[in-house]
PDB file of C-alpha atoms in Angstrom:
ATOM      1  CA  UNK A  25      19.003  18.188   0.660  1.00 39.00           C
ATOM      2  CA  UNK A  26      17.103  19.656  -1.748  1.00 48.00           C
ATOM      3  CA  UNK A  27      14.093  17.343  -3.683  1.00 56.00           C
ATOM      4  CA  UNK A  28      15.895  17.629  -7.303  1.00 52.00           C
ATOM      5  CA  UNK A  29      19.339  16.368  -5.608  1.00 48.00           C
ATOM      6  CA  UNK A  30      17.018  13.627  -3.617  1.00 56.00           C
ATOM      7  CA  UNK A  31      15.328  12.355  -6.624  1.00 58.00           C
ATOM      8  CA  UNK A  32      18.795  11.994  -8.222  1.00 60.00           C
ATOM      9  CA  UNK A  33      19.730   9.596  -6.052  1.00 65.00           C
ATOM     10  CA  UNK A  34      17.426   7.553  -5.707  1.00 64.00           C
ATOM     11  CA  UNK A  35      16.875   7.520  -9.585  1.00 67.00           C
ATOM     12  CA  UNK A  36      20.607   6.140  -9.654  1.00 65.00           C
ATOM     13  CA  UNK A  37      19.522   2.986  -7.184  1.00 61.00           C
ATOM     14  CA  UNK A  38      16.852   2.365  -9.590  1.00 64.00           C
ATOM     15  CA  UNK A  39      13.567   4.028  -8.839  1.00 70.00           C
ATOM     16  CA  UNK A  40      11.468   5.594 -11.281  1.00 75.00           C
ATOM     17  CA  UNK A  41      10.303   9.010  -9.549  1.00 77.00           C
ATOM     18  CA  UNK A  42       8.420   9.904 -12.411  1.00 81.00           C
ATOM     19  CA  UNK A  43       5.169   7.736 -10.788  1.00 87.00           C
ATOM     20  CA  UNK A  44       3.861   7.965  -7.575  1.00 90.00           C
ATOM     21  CA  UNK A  45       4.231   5.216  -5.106  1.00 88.00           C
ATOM     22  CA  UNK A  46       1.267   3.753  -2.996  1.00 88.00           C
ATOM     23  CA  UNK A  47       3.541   4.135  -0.022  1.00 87.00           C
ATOM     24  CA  UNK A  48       5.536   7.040  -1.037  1.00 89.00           C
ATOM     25  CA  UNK A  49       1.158   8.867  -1.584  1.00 91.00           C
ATOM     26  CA  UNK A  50       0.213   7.282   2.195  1.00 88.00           C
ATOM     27  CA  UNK A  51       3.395   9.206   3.542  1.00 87.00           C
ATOM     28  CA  UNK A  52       2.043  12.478   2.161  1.00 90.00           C
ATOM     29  CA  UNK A  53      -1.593  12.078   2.674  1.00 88.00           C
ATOM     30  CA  UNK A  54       0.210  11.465   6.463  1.00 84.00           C
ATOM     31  CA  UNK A  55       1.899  14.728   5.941  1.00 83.00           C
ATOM     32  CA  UNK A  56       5.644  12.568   5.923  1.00 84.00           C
ATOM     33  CA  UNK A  57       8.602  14.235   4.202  1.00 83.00           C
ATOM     34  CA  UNK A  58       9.842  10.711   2.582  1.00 83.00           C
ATOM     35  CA  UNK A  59       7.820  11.575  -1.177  1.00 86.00           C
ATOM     36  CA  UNK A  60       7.934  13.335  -4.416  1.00 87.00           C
ATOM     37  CA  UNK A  61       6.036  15.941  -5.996  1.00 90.00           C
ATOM     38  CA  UNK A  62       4.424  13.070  -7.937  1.00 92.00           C
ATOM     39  CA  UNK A  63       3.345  11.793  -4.829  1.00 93.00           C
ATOM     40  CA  UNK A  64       1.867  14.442  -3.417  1.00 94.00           C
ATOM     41  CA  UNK A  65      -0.104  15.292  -6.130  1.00 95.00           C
ATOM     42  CA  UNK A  66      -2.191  12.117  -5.615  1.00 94.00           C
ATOM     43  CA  UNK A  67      -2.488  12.675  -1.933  1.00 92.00           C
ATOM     44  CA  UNK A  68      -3.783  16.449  -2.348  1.00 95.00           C
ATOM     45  CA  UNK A  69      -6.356  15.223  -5.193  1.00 94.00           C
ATOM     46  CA  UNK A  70      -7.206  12.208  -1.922  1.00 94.00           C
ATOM     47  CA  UNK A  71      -7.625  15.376   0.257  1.00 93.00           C
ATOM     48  CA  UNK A  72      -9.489  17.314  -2.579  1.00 94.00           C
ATOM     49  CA  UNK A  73     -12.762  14.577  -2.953  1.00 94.00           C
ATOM     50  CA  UNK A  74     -12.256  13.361   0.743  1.00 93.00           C
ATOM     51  CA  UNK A  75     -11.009  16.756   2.822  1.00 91.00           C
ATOM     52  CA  UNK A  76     -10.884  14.937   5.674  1.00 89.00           C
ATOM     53  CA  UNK A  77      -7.113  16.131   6.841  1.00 88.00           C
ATOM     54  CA  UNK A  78      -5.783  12.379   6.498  1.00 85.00           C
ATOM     55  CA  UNK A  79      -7.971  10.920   9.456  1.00 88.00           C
ATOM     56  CA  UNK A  80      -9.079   7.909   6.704  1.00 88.00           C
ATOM     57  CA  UNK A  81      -4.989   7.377   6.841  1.00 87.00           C
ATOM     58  CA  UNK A  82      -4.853   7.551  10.209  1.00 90.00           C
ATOM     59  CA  UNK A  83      -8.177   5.266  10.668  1.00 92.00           C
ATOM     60  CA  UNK A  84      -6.540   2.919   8.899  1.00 93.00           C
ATOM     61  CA  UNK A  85      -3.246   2.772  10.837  1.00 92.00           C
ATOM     62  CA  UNK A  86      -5.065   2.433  13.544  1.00 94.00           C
ATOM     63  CA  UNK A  87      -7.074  -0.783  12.687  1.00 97.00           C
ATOM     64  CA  UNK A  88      -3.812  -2.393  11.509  1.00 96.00           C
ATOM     65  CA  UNK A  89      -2.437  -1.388  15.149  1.00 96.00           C
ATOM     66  CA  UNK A  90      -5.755  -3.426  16.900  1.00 98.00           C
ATOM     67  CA  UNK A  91      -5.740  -6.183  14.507  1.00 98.00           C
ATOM     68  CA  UNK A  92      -1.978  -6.911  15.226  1.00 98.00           C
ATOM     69  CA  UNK A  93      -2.570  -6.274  18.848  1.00 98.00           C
ATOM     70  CA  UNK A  94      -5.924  -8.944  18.509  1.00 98.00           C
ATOM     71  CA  UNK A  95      -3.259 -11.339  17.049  1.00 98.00           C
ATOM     72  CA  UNK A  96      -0.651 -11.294  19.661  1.00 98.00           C
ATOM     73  CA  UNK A  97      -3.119 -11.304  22.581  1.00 98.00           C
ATOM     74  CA  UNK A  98      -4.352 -14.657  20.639  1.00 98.00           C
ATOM     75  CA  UNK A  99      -0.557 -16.192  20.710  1.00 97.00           C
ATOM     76  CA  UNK A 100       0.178 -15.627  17.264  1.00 98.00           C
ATOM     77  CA  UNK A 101       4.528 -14.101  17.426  1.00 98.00           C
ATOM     78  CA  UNK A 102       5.202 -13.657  13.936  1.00 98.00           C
ATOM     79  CA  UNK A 103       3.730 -11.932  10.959  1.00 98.00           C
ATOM     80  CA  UNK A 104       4.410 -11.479   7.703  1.00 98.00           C
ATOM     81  CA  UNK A 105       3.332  -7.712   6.780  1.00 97.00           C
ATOM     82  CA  UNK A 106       2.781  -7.345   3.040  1.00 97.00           C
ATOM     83  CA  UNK A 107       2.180  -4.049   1.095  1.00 93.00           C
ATOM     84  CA  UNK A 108       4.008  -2.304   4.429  1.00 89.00           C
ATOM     85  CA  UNK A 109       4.750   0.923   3.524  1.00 85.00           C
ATOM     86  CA  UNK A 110       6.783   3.405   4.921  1.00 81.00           C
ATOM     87  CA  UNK A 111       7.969   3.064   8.799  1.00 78.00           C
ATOM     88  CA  UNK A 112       5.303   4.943  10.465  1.00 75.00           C
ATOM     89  CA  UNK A 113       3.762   5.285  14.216  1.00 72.00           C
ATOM     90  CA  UNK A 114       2.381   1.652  15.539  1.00 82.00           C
ATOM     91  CA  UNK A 115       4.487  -0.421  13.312  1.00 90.00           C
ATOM     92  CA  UNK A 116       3.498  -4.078  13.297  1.00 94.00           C
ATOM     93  CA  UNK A 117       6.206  -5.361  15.543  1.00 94.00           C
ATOM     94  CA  UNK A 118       5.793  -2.528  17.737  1.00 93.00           C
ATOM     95  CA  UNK A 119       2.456  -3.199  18.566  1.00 96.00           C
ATOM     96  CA  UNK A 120       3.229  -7.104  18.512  1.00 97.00           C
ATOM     97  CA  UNK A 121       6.356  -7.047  20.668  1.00 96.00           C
ATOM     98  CA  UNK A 122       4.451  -4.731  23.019  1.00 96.00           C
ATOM     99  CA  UNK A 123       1.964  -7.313  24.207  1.00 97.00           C
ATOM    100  CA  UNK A 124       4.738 -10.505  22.899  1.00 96.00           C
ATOM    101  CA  UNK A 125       8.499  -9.222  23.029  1.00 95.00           C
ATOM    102  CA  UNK A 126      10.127 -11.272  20.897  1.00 95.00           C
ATOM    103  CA  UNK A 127       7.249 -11.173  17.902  1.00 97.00           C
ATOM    104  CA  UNK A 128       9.816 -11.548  14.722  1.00 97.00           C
ATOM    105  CA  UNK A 129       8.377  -9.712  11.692  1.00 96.00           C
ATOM    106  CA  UNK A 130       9.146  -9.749   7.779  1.00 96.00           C
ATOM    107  CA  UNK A 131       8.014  -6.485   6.140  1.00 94.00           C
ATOM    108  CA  UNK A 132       7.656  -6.739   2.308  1.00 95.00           C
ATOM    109  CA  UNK A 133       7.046  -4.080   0.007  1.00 92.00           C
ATOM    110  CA  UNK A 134       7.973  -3.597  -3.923  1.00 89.00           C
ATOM    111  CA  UNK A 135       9.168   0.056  -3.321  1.00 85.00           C
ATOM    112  CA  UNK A 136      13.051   0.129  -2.764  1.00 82.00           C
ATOM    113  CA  UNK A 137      12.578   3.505  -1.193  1.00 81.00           C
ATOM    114  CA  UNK A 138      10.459   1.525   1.490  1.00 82.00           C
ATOM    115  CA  UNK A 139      13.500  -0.689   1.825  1.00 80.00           C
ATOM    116  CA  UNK A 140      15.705   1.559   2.202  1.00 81.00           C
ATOM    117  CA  UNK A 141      14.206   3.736   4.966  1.00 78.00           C
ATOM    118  CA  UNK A 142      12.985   0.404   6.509  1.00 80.00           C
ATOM    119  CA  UNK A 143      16.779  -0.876   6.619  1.00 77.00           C
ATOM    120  CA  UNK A 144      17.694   2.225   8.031  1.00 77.00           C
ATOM    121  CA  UNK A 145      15.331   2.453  10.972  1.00 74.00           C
ATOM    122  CA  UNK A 146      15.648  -1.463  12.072  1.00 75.00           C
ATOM    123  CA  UNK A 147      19.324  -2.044  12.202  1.00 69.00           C
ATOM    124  CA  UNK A 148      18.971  -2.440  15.875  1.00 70.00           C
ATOM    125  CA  UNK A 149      15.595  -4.426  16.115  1.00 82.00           C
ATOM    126  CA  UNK A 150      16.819  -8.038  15.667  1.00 89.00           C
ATOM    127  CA  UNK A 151      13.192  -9.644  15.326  1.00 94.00           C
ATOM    128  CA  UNK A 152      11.822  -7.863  12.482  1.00 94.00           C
ATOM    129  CA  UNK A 153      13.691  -8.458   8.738  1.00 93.00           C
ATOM    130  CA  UNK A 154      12.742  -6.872   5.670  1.00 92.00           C
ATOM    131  CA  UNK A 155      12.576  -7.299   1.738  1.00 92.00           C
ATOM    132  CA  UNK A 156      11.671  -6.450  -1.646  1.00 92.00           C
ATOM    133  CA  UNK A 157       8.785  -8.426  -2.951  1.00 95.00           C
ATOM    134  CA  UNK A 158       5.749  -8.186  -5.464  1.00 95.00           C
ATOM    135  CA  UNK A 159       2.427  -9.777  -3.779  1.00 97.00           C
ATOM    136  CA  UNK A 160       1.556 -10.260  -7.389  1.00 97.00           C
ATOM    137  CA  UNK A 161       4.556 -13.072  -6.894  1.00 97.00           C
ATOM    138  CA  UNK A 162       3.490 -15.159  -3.934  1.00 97.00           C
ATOM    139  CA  UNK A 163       5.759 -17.969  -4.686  1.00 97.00           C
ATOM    140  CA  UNK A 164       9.474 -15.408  -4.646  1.00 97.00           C
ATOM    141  CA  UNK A 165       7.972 -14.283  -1.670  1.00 98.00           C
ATOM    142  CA  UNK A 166       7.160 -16.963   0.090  1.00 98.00           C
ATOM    143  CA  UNK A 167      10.040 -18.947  -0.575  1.00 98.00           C
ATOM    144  CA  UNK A 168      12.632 -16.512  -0.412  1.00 98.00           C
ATOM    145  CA  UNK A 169      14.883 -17.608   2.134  1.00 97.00           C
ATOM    146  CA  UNK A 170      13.947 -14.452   4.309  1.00 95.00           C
ATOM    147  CA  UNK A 171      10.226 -15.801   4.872  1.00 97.00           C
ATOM    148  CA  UNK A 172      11.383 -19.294   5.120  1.00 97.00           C
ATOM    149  CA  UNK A 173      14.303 -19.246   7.347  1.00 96.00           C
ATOM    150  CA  UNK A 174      13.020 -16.066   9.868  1.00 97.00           C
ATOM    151  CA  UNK A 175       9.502 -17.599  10.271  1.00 98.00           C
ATOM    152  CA  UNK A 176       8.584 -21.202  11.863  1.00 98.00           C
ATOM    153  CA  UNK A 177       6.215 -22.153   8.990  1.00 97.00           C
ATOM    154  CA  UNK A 178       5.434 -25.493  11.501  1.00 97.00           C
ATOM    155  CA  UNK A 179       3.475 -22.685  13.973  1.00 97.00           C
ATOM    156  CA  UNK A 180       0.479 -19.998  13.598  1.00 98.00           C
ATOM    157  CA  UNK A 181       1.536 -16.891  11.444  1.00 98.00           C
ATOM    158  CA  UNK A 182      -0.306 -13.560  11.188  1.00 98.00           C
ATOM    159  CA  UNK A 183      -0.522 -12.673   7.153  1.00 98.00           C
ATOM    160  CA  UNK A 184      -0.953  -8.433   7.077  1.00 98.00           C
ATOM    161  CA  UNK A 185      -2.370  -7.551   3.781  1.00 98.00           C
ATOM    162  CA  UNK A 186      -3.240  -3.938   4.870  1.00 97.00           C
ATOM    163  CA  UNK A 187      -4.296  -1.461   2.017  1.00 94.00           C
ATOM    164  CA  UNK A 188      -3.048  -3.569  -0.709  1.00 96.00           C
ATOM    165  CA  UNK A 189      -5.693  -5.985  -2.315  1.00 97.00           C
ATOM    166  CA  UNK A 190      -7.126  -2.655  -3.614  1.00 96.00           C
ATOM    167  CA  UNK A 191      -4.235  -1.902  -5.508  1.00 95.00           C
ATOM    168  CA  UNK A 192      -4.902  -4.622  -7.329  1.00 96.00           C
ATOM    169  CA  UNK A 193      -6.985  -5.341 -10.665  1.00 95.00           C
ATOM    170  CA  UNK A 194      -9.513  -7.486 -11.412  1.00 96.00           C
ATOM    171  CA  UNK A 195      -7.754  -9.265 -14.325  1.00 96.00           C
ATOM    172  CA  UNK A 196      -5.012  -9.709 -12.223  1.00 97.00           C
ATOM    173  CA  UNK A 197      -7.336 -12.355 -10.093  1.00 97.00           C
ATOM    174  CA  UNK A 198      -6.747 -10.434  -6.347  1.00 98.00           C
ATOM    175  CA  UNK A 199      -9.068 -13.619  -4.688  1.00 98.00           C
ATOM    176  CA  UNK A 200      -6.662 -16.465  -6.202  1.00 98.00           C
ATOM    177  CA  UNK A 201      -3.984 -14.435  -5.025  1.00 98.00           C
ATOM    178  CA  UNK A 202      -5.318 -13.827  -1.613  1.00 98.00           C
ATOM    179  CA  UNK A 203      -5.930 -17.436  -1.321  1.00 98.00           C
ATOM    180  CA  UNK A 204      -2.477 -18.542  -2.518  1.00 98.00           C
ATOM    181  CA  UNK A 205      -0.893 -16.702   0.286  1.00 98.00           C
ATOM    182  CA  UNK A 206      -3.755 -17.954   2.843  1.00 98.00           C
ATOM    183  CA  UNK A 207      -3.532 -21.509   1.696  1.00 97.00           C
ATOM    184  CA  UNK A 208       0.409 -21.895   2.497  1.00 97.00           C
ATOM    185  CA  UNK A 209      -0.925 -20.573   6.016  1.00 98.00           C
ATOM    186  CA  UNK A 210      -0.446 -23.048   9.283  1.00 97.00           C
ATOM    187  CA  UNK A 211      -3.341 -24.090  10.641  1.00 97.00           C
ATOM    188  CA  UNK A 212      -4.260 -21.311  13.526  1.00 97.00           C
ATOM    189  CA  UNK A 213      -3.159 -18.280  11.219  1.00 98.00           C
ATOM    190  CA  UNK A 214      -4.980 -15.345  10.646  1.00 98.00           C
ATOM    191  CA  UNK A 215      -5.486 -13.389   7.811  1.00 98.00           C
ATOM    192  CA  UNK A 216      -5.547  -9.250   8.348  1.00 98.00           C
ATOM    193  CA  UNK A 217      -7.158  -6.930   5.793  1.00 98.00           C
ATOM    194  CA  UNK A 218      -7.800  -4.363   4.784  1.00 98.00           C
ATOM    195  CA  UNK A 219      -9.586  -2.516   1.348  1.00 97.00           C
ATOM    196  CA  UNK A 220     -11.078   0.346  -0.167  1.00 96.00           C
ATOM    197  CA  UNK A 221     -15.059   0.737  -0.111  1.00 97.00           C
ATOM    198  CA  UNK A 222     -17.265   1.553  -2.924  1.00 96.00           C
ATOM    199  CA  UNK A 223     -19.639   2.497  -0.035  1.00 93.00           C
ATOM    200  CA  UNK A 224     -19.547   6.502  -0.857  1.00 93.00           C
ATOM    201  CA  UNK A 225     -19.951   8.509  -4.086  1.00 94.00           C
ATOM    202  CA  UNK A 226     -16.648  10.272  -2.915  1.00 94.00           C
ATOM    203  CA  UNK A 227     -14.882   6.951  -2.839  1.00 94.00           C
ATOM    204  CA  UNK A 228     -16.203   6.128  -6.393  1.00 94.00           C
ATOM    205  CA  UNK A 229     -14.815   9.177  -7.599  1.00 95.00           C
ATOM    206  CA  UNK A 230     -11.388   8.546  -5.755  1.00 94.00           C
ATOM    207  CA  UNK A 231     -11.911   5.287  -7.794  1.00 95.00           C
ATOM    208  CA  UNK A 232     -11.437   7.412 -11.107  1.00 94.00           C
ATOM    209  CA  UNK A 233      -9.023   9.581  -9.516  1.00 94.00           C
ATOM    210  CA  UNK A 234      -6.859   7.031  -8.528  1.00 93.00           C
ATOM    211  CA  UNK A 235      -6.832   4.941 -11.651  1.00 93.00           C
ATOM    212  CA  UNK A 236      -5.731   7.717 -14.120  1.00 93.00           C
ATOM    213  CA  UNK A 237      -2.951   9.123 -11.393  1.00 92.00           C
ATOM    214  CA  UNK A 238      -1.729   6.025 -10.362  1.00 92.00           C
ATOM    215  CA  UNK A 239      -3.157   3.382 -12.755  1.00 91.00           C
ATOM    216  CA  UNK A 240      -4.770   1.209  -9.964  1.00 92.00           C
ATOM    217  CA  UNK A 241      -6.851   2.209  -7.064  1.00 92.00           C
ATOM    218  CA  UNK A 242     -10.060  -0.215  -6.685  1.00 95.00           C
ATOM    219  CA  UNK A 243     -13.095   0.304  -4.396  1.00 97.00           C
ATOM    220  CA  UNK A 244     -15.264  -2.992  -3.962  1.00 97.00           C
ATOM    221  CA  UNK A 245     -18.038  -3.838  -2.480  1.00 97.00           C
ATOM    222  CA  UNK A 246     -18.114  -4.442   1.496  1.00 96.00           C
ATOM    223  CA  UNK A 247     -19.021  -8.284  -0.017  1.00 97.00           C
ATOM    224  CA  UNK A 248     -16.560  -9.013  -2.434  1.00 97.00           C
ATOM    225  CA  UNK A 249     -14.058  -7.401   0.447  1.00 98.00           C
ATOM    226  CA  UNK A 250     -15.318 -10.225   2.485  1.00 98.00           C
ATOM    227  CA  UNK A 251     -15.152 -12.944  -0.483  1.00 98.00           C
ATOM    228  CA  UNK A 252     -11.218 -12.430   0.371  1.00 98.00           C
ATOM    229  CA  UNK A 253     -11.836 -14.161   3.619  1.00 98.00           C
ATOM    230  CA  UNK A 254     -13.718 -17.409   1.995  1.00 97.00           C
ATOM    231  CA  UNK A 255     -12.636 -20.572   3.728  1.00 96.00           C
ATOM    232  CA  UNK A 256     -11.771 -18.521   7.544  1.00 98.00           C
ATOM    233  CA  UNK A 257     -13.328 -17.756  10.546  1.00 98.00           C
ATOM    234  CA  UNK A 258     -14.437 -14.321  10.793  1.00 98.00           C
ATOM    235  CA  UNK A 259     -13.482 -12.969  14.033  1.00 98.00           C
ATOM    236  CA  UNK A 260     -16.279 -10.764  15.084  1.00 98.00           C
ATOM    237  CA  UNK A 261     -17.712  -8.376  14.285  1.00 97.00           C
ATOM    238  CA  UNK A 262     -16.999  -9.510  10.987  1.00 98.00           C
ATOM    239  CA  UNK A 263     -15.902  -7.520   7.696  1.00 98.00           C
ATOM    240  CA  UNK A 264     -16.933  -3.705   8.681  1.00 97.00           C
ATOM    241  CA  UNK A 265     -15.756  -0.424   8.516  1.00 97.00           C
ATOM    242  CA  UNK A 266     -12.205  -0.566   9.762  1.00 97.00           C
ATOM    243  CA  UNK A 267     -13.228   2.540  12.095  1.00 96.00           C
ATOM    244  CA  UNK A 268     -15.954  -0.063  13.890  1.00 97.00           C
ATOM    245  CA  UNK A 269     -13.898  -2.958  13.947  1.00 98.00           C
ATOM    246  CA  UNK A 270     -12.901  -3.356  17.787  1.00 97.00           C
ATOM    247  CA  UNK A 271     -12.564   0.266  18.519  1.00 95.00           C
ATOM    248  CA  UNK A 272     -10.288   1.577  21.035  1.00 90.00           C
ATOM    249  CA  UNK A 273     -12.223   4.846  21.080  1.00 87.00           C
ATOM    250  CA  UNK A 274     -15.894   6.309  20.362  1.00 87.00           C
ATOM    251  CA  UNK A 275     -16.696   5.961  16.923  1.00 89.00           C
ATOM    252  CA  UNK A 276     -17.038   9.374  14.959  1.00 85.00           C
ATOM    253  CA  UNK A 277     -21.312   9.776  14.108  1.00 87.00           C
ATOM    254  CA  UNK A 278     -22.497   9.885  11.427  1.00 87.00           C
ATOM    255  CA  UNK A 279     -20.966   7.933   9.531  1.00 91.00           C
ATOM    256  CA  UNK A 280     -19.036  10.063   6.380  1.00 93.00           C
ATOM    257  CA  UNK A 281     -17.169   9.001   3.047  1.00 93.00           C
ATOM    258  CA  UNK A 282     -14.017   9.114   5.266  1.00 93.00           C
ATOM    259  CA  UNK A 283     -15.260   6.720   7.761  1.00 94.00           C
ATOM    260  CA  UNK A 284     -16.262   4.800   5.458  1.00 95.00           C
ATOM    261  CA  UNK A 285     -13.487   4.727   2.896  1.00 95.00           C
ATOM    262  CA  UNK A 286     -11.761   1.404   4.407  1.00 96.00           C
ATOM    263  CA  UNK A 287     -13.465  -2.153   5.518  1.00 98.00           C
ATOM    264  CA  UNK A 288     -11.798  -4.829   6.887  1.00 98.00           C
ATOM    265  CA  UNK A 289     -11.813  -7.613   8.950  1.00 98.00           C
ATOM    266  CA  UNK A 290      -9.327 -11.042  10.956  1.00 98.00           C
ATOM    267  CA  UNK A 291     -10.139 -13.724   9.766  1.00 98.00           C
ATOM    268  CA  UNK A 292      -8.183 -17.147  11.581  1.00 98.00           C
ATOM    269  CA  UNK A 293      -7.826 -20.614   9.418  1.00 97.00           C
ATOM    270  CA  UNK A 294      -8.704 -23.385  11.341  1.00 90.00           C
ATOM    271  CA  UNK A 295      -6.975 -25.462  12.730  1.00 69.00           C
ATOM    272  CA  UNK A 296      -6.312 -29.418  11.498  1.00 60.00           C
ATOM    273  CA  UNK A 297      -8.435 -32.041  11.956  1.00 43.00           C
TER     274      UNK A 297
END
């Protein structure tokens, strides 16, 4: 199908493919085929101040892939992925029903395209579910019947919040809303994420980029990335470059803007009493 006839469809379900989406821009910096000129253009202006061939994607992935598996080694078998993106290699309940078959799943994401290829690619995987939702709205997300009735909110639940907090501005409070999602938590959950780094020049100029392509975009500092995690236990080593963070393979040295793009960290509530 050609792009003009693809963006005519999916104009008539609703989505504005005029503006690029955050997952829609992560699918073409991955070099996916599910994205819009729009899109694109953000990811090759990515590539242009960071030419690092998508491996800060890919870095990323990957530390959302070790974090999960962390989780499920730990006896957490559900999660609530937020901000998911696109279906991609070393999906969350992939990697969780790899070490815990069974792990159930709810993927959210405000981009109906997301949905839609989601839907499409899960019809036969009876533990995951999947909906439209705003993490700017905690409560229609959390109390949609989806989250309430596929999770057992009386047991542990592993909150993904992978590349999203940046996408979120200041006067939009993202630390009240991080800790409106962690404070519904059950005692034993854990808290995943994942943010953009002012630690480069590069990544303050993405910063710019971003923000007039996009209209959000924020890099902040590796310690107001780990204010997000205020109240939790810091699994070790802590909130660090996502590439460092339990490693499943040597560590690229020096460090460079691409490596250093992302920080994250796990970070468990405790338990009661």
């Amino acid at each position: 199908m050609a792009e003009h006839e693809a963006v005519s469809e999916w104009e008539r379900l609703g989505v504005d493919t005029s503006k690029p989406s955050v997952a829609r821009v992560y699918d073409a910096i991955l070099g996916g085929k599910d994205n819009f000129a729009v899109d694109r253009a953000v990811a090759a202006k990515r590539l242009e101040l960071i030419p690092d061939g998508g491996q800060g994607a890919r870095i990323s992935r990957g530390f959302l892939a070790r974090g999960v598996a962390h989780m499920a080694r730990a006896g957490i078998t559900q999660f609530l992925d937020i901000g998911s993106g696109l279906p991609t290699a070393q999906n969350t309940h992939q990697v969780a029903q790899a070490v815990s078959p069974g792990a159930r799943v709810v993927y959210v994401d405000h981009d109906a395209i997301v949905l839609a290829h989601a839907r499409a690619l899960l019809t036969e995987t009876p533990d995951t579910r999947v909906m439209l939702g705003d993490f700017r709205a905690p409560a229609e997300i959390l109390d949609s019947a989806t989250v309430q009735e596929f999770l057992d909110w009386s047991r542990p639940i592993g909150l993904l919040l992978v590349g999203l907090v940046h996408h979120i501005a200041d006067a939009e409070d993202p630390s009240a809303l991080v800790r409106t999602y962690v404070d519904r938590l059950p005692a034993g959950s854990y808290l995943l994420l994942s943010h953009f780094s002012d630690a480069s020049a590069e990544a303050r100029a993405l910063e710019q980029a971003f923000q007039q392509m996009m209209g959000s975009g924020r890099m902040r500092s590796p310690k107001e990335i780990e204010g997000f995690f205020d109240g939790l236990e810091l699994v070790d080593p802590g909130v660090v470059p996502v590439v460092t963070w339990h490693p499943d393979q040597a560590v690229p040295e020096p460090s460079t803007p691409s490596t250093l793009l992302v920080y994250g960290g796990l970070g468990r509530r405790a338990q009661a009493g």
